[in-house]
PDB file of C-alpha atoms in Angstrom:
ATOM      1  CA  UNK A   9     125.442 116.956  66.791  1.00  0.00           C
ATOM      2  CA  UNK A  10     128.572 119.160  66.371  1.00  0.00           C
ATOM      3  CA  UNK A  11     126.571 121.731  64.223  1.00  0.00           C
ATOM      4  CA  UNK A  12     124.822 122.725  67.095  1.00  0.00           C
ATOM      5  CA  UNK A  13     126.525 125.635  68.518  1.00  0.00           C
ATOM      6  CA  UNK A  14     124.079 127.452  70.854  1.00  0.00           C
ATOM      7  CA  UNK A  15     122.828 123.824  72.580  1.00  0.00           C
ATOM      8  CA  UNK A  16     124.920 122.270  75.395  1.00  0.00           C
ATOM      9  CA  UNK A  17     125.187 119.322  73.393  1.00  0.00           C
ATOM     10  CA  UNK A  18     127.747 117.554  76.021  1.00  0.00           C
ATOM     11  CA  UNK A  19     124.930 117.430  79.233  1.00  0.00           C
ATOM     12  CA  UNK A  20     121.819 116.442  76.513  1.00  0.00           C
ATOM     13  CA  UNK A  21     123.255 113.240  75.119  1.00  0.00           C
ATOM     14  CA  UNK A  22     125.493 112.288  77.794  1.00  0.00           C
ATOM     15  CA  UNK A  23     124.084 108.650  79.109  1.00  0.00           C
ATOM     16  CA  UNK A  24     121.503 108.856  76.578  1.00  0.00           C
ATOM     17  CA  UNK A  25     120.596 105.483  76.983  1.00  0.00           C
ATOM     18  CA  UNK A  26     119.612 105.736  80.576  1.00  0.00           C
ATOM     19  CA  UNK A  27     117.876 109.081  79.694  1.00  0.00           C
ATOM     20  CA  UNK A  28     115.773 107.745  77.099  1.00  0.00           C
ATOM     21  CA  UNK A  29     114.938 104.998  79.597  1.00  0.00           C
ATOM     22  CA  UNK A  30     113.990 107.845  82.070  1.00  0.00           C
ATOM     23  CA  UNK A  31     111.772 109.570  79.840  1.00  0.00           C
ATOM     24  CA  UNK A  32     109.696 106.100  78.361  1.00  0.00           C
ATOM     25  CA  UNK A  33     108.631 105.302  81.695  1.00  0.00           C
ATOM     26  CA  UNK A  34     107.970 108.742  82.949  1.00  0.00           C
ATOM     27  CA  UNK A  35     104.825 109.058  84.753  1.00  0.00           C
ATOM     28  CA  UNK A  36     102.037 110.198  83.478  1.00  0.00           C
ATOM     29  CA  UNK A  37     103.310 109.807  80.112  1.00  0.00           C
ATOM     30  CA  UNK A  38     106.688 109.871  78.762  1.00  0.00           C
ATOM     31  CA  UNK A  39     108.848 113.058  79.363  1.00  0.00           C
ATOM     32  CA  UNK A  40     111.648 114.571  80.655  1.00  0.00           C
ATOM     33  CA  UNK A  41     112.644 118.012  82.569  1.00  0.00           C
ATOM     34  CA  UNK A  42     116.209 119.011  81.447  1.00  0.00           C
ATOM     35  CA  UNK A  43     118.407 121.529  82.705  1.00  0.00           C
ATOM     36  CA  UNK A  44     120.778 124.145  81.267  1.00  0.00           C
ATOM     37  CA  UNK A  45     120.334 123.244  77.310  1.00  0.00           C
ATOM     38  CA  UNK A  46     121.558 126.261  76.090  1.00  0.00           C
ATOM     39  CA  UNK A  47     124.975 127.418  76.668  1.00  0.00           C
ATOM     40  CA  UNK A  48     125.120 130.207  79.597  1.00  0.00           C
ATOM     41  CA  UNK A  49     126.425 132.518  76.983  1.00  0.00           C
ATOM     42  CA  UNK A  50     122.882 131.704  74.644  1.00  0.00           C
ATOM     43  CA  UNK A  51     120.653 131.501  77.102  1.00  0.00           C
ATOM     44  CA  UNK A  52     121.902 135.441  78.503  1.00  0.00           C
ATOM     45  CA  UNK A  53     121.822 136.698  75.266  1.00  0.00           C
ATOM     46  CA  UNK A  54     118.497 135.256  74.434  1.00  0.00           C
ATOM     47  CA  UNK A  55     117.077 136.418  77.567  1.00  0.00           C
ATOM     48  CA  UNK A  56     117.753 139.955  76.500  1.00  0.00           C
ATOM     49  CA  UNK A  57     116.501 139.487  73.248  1.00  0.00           C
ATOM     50  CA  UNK A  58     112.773 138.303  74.539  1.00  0.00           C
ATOM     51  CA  UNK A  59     110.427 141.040  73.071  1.00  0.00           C
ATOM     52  CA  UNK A  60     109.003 143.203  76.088  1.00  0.00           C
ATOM     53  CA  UNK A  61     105.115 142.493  77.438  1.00  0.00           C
ATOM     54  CA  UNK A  62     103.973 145.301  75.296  1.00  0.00           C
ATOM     55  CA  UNK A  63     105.706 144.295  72.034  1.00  0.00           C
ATOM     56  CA  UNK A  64     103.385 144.756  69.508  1.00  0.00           C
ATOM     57  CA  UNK A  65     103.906 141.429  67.376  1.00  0.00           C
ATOM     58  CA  UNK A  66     101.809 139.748  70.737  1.00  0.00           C
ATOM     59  CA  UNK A  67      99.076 137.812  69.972  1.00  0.00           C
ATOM     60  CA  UNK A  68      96.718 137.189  72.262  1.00  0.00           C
ATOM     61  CA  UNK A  69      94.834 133.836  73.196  1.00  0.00           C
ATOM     62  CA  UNK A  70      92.295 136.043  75.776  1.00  0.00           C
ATOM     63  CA  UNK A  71      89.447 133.050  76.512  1.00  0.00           C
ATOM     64  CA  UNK A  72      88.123 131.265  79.218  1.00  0.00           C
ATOM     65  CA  UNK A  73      91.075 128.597  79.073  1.00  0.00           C
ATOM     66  CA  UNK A  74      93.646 130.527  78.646  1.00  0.00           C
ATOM     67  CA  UNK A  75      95.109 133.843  79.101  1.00  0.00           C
ATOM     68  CA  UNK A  76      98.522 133.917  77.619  1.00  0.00           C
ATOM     69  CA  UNK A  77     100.254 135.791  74.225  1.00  0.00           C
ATOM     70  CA  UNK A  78     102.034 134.529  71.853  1.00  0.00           C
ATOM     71  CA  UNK A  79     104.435 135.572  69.274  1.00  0.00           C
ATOM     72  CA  UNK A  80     105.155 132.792  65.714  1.00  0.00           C
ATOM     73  CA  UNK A  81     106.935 135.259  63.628  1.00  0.00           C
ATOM     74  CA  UNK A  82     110.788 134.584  64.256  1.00  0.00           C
ATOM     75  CA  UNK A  83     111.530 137.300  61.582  1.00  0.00           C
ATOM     76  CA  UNK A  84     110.522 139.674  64.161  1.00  0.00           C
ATOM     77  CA  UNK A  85     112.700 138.077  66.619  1.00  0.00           C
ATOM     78  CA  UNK A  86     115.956 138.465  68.046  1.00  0.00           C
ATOM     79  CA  UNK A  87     119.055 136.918  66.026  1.00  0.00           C
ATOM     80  CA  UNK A  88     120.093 134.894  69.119  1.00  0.00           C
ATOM     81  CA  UNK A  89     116.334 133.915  69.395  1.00  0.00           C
ATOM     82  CA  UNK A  90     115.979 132.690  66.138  1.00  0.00           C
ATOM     83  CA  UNK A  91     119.215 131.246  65.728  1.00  0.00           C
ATOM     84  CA  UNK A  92     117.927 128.816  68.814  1.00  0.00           C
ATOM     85  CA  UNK A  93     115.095 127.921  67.177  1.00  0.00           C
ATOM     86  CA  UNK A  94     116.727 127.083  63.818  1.00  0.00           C
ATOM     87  CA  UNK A  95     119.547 124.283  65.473  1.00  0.00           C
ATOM     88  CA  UNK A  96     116.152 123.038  67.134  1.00  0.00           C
ATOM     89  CA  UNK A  97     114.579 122.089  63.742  1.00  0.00           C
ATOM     90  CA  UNK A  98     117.663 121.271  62.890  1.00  0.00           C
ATOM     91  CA  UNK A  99     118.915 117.403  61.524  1.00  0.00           C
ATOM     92  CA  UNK A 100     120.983 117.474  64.157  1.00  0.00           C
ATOM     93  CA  UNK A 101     118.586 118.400  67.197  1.00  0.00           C
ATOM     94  CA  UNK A 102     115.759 116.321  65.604  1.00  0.00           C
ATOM     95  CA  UNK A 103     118.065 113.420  65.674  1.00  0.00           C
ATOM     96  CA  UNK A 104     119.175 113.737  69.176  1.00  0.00           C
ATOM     97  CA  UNK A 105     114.614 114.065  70.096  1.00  0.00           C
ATOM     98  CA  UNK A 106     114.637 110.432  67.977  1.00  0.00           C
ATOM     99  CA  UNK A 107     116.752 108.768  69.874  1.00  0.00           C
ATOM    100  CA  UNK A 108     115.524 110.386  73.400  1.00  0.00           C
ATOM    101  CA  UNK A 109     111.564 109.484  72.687  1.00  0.00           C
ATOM    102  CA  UNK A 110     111.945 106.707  70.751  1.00  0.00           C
ATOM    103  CA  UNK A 111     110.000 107.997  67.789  1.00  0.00           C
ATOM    104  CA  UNK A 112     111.454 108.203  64.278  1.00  0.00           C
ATOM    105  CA  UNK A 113     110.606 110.181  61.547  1.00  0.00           C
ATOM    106  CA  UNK A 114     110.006 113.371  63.308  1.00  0.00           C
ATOM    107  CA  UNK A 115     109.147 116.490  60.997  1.00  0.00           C
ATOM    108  CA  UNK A 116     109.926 119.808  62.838  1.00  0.00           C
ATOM    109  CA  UNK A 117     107.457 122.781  62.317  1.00  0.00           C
ATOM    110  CA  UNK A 118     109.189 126.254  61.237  1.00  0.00           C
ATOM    111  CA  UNK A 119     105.690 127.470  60.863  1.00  0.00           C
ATOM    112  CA  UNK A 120     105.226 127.457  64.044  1.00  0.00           C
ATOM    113  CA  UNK A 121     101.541 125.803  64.288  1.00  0.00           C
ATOM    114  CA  UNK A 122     100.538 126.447  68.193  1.00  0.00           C
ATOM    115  CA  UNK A 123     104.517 127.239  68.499  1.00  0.00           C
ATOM    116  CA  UNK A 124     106.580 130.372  69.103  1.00  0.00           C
ATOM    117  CA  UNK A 125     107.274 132.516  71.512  1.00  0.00           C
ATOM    118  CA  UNK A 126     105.477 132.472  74.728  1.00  0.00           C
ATOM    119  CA  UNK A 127     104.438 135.175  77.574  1.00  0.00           C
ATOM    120  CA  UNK A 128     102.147 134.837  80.217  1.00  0.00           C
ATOM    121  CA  UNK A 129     101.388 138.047  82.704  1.00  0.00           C
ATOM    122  CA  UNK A 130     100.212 138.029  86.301  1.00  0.00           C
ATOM    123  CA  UNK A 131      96.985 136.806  86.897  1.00  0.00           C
ATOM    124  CA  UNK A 132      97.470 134.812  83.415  1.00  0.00           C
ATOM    125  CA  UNK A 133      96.574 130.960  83.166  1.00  0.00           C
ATOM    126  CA  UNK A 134      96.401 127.719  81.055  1.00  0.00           C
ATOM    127  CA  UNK A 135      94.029 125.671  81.751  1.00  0.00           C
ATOM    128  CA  UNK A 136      94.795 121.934  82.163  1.00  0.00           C
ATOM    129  CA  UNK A 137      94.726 120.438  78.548  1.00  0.00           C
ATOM    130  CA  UNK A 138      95.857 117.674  75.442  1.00  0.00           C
ATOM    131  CA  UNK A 139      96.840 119.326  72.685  1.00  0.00           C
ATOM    132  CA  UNK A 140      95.219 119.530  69.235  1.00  0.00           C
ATOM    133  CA  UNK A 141      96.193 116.768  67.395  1.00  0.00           C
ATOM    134  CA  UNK A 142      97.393 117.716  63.623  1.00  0.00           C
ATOM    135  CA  UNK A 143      98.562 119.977  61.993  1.00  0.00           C
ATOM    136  CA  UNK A 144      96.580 122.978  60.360  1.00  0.00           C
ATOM    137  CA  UNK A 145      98.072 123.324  57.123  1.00  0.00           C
ATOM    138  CA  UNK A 146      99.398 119.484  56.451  1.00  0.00           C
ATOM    139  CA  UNK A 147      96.815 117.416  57.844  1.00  0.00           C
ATOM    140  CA  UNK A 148      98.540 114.048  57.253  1.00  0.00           C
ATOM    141  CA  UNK A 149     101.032 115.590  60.142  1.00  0.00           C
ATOM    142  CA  UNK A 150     100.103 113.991  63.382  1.00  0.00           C
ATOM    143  CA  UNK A 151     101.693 115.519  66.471  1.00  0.00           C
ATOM    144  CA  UNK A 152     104.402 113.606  68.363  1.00  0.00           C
ATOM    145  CA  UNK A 153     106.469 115.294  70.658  1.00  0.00           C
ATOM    146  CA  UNK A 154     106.252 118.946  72.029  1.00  0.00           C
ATOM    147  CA  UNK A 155     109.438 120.944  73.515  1.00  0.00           C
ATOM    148  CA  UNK A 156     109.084 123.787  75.880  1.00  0.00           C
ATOM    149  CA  UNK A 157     112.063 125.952  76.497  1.00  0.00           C
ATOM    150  CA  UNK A 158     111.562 128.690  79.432  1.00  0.00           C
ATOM    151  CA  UNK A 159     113.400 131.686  79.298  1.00  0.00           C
ATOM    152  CA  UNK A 160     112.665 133.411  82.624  1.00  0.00           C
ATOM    153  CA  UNK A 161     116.094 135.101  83.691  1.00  0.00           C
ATOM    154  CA  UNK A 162     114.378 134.428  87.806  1.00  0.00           C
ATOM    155  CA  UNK A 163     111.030 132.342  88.480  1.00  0.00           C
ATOM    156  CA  UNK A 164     110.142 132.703  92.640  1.00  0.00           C
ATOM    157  CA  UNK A 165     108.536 129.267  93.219  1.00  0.00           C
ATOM    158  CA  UNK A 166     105.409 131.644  94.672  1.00  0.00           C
ATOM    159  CA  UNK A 167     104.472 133.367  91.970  1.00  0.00           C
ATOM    160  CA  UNK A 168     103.074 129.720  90.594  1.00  0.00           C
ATOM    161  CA  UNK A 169     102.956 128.571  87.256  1.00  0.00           C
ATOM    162  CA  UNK A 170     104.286 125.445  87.427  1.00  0.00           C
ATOM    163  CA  UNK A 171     103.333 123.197  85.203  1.00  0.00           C
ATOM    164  CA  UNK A 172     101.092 120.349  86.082  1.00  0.00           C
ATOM    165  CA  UNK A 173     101.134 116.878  84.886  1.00  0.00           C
ATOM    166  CA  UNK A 174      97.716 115.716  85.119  1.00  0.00           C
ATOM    167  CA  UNK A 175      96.786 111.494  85.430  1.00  0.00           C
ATOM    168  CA  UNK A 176      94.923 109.672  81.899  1.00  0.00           C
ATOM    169  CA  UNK A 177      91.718 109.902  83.939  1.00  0.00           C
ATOM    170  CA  UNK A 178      92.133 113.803  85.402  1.00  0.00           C
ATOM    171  CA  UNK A 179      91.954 112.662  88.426  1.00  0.00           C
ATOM    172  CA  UNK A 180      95.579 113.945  90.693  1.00  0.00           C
ATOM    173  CA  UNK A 181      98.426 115.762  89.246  1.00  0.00           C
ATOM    174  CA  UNK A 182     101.268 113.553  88.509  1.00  0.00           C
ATOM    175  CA  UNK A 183     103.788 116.033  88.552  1.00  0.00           C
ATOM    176  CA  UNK A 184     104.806 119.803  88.665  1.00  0.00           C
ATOM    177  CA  UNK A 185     107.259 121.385  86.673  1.00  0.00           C
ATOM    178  CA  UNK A 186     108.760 125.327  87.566  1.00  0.00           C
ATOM    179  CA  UNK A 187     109.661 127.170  84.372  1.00  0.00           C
ATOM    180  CA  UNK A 188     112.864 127.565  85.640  1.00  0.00           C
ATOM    181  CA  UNK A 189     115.460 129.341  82.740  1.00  0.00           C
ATOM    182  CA  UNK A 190     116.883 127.567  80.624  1.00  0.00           C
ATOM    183  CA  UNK A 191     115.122 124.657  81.724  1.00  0.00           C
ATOM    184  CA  UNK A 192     113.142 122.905  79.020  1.00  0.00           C
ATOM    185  CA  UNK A 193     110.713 120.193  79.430  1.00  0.00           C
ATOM    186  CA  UNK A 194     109.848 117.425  76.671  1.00  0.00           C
ATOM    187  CA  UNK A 195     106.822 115.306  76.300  1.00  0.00           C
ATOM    188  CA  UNK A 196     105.146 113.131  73.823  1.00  0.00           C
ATOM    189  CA  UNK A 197     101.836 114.351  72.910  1.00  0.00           C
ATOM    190  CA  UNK A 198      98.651 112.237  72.749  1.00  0.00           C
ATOM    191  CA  UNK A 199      95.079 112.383  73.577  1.00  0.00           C
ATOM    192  CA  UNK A 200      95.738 111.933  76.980  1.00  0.00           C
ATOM    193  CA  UNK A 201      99.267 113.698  77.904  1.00  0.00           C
ATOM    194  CA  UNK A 202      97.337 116.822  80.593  1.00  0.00           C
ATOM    195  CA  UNK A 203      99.009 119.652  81.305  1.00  0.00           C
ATOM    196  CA  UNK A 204      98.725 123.137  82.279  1.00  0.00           C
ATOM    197  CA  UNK A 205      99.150 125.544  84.719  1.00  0.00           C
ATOM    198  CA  UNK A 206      95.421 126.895  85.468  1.00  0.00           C
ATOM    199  CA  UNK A 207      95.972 128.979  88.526  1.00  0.00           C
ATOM    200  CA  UNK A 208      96.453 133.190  87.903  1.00  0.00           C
ATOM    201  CA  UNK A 209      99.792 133.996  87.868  1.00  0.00           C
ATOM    202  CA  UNK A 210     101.258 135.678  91.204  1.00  0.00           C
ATOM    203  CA  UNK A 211     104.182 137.534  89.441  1.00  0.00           C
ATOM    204  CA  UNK A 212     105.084 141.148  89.504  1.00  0.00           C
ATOM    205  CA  UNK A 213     103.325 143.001  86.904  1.00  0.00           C
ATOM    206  CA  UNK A 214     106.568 143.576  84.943  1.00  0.00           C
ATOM    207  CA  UNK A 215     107.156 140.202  85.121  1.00  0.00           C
ATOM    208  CA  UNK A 216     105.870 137.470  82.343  1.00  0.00           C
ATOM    209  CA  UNK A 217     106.432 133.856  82.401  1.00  0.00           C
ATOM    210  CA  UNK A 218     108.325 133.574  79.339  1.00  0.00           C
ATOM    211  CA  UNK A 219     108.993 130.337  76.363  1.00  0.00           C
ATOM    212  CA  UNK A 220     109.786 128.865  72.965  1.00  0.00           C
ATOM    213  CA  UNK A 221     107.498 126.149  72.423  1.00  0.00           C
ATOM    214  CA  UNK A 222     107.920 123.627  69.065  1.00  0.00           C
ATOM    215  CA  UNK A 223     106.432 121.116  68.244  1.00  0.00           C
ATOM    216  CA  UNK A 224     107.395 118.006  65.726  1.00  0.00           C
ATOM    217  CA  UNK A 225     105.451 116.143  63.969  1.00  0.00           C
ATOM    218  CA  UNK A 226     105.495 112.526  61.817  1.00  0.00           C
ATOM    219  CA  UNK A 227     103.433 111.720  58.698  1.00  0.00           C
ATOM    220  CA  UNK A 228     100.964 109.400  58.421  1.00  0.00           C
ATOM    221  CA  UNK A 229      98.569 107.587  56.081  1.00  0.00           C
ATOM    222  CA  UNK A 230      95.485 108.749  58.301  1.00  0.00           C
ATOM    223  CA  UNK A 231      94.865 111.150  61.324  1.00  0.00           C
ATOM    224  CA  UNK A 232      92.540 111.667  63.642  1.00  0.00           C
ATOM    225  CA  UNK A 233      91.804 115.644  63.938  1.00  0.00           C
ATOM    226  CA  UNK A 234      91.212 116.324  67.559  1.00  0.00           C
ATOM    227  CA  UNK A 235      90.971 120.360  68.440  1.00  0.00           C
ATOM    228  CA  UNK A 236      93.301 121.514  71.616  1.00  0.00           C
ATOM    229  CA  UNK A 237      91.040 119.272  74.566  1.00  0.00           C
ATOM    230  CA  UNK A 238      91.025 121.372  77.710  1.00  0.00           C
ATOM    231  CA  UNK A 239      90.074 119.561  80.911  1.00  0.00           C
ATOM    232  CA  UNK A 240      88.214 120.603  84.495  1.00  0.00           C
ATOM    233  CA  UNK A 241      90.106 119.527  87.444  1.00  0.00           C
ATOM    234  CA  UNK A 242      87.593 117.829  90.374  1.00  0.00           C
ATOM    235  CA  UNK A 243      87.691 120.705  92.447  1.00  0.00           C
ATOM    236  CA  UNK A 244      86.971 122.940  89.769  1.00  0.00           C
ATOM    237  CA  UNK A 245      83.410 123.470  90.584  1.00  0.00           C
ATOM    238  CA  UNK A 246      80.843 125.825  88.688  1.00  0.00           C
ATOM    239  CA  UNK A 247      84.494 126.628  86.829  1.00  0.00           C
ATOM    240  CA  UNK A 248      83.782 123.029  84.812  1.00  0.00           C
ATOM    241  CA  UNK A 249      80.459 124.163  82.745  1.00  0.00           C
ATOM    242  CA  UNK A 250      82.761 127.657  81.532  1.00  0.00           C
ATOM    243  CA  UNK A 251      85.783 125.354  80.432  1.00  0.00           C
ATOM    244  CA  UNK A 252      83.309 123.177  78.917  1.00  0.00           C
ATOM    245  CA  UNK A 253      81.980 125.365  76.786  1.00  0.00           C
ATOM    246  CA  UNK A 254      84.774 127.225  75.159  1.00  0.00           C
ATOM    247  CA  UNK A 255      86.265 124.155  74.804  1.00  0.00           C
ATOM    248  CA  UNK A 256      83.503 123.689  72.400  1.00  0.00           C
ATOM    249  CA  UNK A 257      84.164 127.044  71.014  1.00  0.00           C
ATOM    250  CA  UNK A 258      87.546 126.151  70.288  1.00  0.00           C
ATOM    251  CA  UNK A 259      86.670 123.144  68.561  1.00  0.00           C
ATOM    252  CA  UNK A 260      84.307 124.934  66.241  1.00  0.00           C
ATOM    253  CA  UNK A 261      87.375 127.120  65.371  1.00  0.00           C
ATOM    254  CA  UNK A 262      90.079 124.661  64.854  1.00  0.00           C
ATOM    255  CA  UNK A 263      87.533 123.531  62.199  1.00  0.00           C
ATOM    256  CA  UNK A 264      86.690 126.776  60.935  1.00  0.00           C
ATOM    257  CA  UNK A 265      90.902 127.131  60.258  1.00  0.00           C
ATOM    258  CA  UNK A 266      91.424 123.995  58.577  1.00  0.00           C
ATOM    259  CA  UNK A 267      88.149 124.004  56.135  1.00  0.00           C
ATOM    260  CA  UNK A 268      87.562 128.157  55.814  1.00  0.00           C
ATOM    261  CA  UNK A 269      91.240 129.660  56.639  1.00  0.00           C
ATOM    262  CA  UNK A 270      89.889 131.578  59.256  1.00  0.00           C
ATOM    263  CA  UNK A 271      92.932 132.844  61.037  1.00  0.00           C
ATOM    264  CA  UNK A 272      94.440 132.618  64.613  1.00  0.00           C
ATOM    265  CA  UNK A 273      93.297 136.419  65.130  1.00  0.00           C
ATOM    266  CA  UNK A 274      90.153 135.993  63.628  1.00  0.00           C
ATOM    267  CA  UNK A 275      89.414 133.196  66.213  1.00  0.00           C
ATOM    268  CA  UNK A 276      91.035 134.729  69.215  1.00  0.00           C
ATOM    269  CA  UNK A 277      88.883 137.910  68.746  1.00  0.00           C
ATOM    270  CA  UNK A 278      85.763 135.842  68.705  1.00  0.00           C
ATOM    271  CA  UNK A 279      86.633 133.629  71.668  1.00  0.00           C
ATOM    272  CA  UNK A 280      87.528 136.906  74.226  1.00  0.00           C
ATOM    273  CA  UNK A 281      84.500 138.511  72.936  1.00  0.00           C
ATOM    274  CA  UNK A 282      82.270 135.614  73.786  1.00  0.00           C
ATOM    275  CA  UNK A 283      84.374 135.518  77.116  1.00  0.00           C
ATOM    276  CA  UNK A 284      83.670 139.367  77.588  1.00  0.00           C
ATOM    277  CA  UNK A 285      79.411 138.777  77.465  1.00  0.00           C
ATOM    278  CA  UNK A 286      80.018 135.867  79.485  1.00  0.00           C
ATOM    279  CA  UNK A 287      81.623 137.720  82.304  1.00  0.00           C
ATOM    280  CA  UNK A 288      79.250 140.417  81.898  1.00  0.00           C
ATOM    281  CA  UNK A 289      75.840 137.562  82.117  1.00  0.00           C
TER     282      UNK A 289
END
């Protein structure tokens, strides 16, 4: 781990053991919350390097599910930004997720399937979900283990967006984690691992709830292609036919992108339009 120069590699592997422990019995399915993982100096500069809520290499994911951008081009990022990214697809960082979840082989993704850079503006929302399954381009990849590293230089506990750890069976949140900087939470994905935050945002308008997600992946012999599978909570009400069917929509899409190339954009457009007539019915 001593390559790692931007990563407080002292507080992730000390008592390793015990945290590994931690995170394989982990309710609702194994994870971890960890604190302060990039050195103060990193995390400041990276802070400052997040690209504004109007840059224009956003991309928008505008749907019924979710409202959020997102940004997988780390040549049009900061260098502190990218440099982060880099030690976390690095040997070194990949070794240290091994040995924390238990699961070897791990591939990281520089391409930044479903990955990148994060925002999400007031009034903004993911809807409770299990992410999609394999990846786009090398379909033999399934998806293991997902990080998510916020960078929010101050998140007020009521402006929401925690994010909520939802049961195998969708019925009661499990847990609730605040996207606190420099606070990054890892989970093992599966058909089952929920999560979301599906309320609107409450932060200032010139205020976005910021990350860097990645995600690694192991290959296999077969997969089973599953599209991203967003989930109605029981008190979502008349809410549950919507998510339903842009979940469907989504589906249709994932497939379109693995057998037709159709692109992220392409998709996204689609989706808000069919979101727009919605609204409008």
């Amino acid at each position: 781990m001593t390559a790692l120069s931007l990563i407080d590699v002292g507080s992730l592997t000390a008592d390793l053991d015990e945290t590994s422990a931690r995170y394989a019995a982990a309710p609702p399915y194994p994870h971890i919350v960890l604190d302060d993982v990039l050195t103060p100096e990193a995390f400041a500069a990276a802070v400052q390097e997040f690209p504004g809520i109007r840059d224009p290499f956003w991309k928008g994911y505008l749907h019924v599910n979710e409202t959020k951008y997102s940004n997988t081009l780390p040549d049009t990022w900061g260098s502190t930004l990218t440099a982060v990214a880099k030690e976390f697809v690095s040997p070194e960082f990949v070794d240290y997720l091994e040995r924390l979840t238990g699961i070897e082989g791990l591939i990281p993704d520089w391409s930044m399937d479903g990955g990148g850079l994060h925002q999400t503006l007031r009034g903004g929302h993911l809807n409770i979900h299990a992410d999609f399954s394999t990846h786009h381009t090398h379909e033999n990849w399934a998806r293991r283990v997902n990080i998510l590293l916020y960078l929010n230089e101050e998140w007020q506990e009521e402006w929401g967006g925690q994010l909520e750890l939802w049961d195998h069976d969708m019925t009661a949140v499990q847990g609730r984690v605040t996207p606190k900087g420099n606070r990054m939470f890892v989970f093992t994905t599966s058909h089952d691992s929920f999560h979301g935050h599906p309320d609107p945002l409450l932060c200032p308008e010139d205020v976005a709830r910021r990350s860097m997600a990645l995600y690694y992946f192991t290959q296999e012999e077969q997969t089973v292609r599953r599209a991203t599978n967003y989930r109605a909570r029981p008190d979502d009400g008349v809410r549950k036919v919507a998510i339903w069917a842009d979940k469907k929509a989504v589906d249709l899409f994932d497939r379109a992108k693995r057998r037709l190339g159709v692109t992220d954009v392409t998709a996204q457009r689609w989706l808000a339009r069919v979101d727009r007539l919605r609204r409008k019915g």
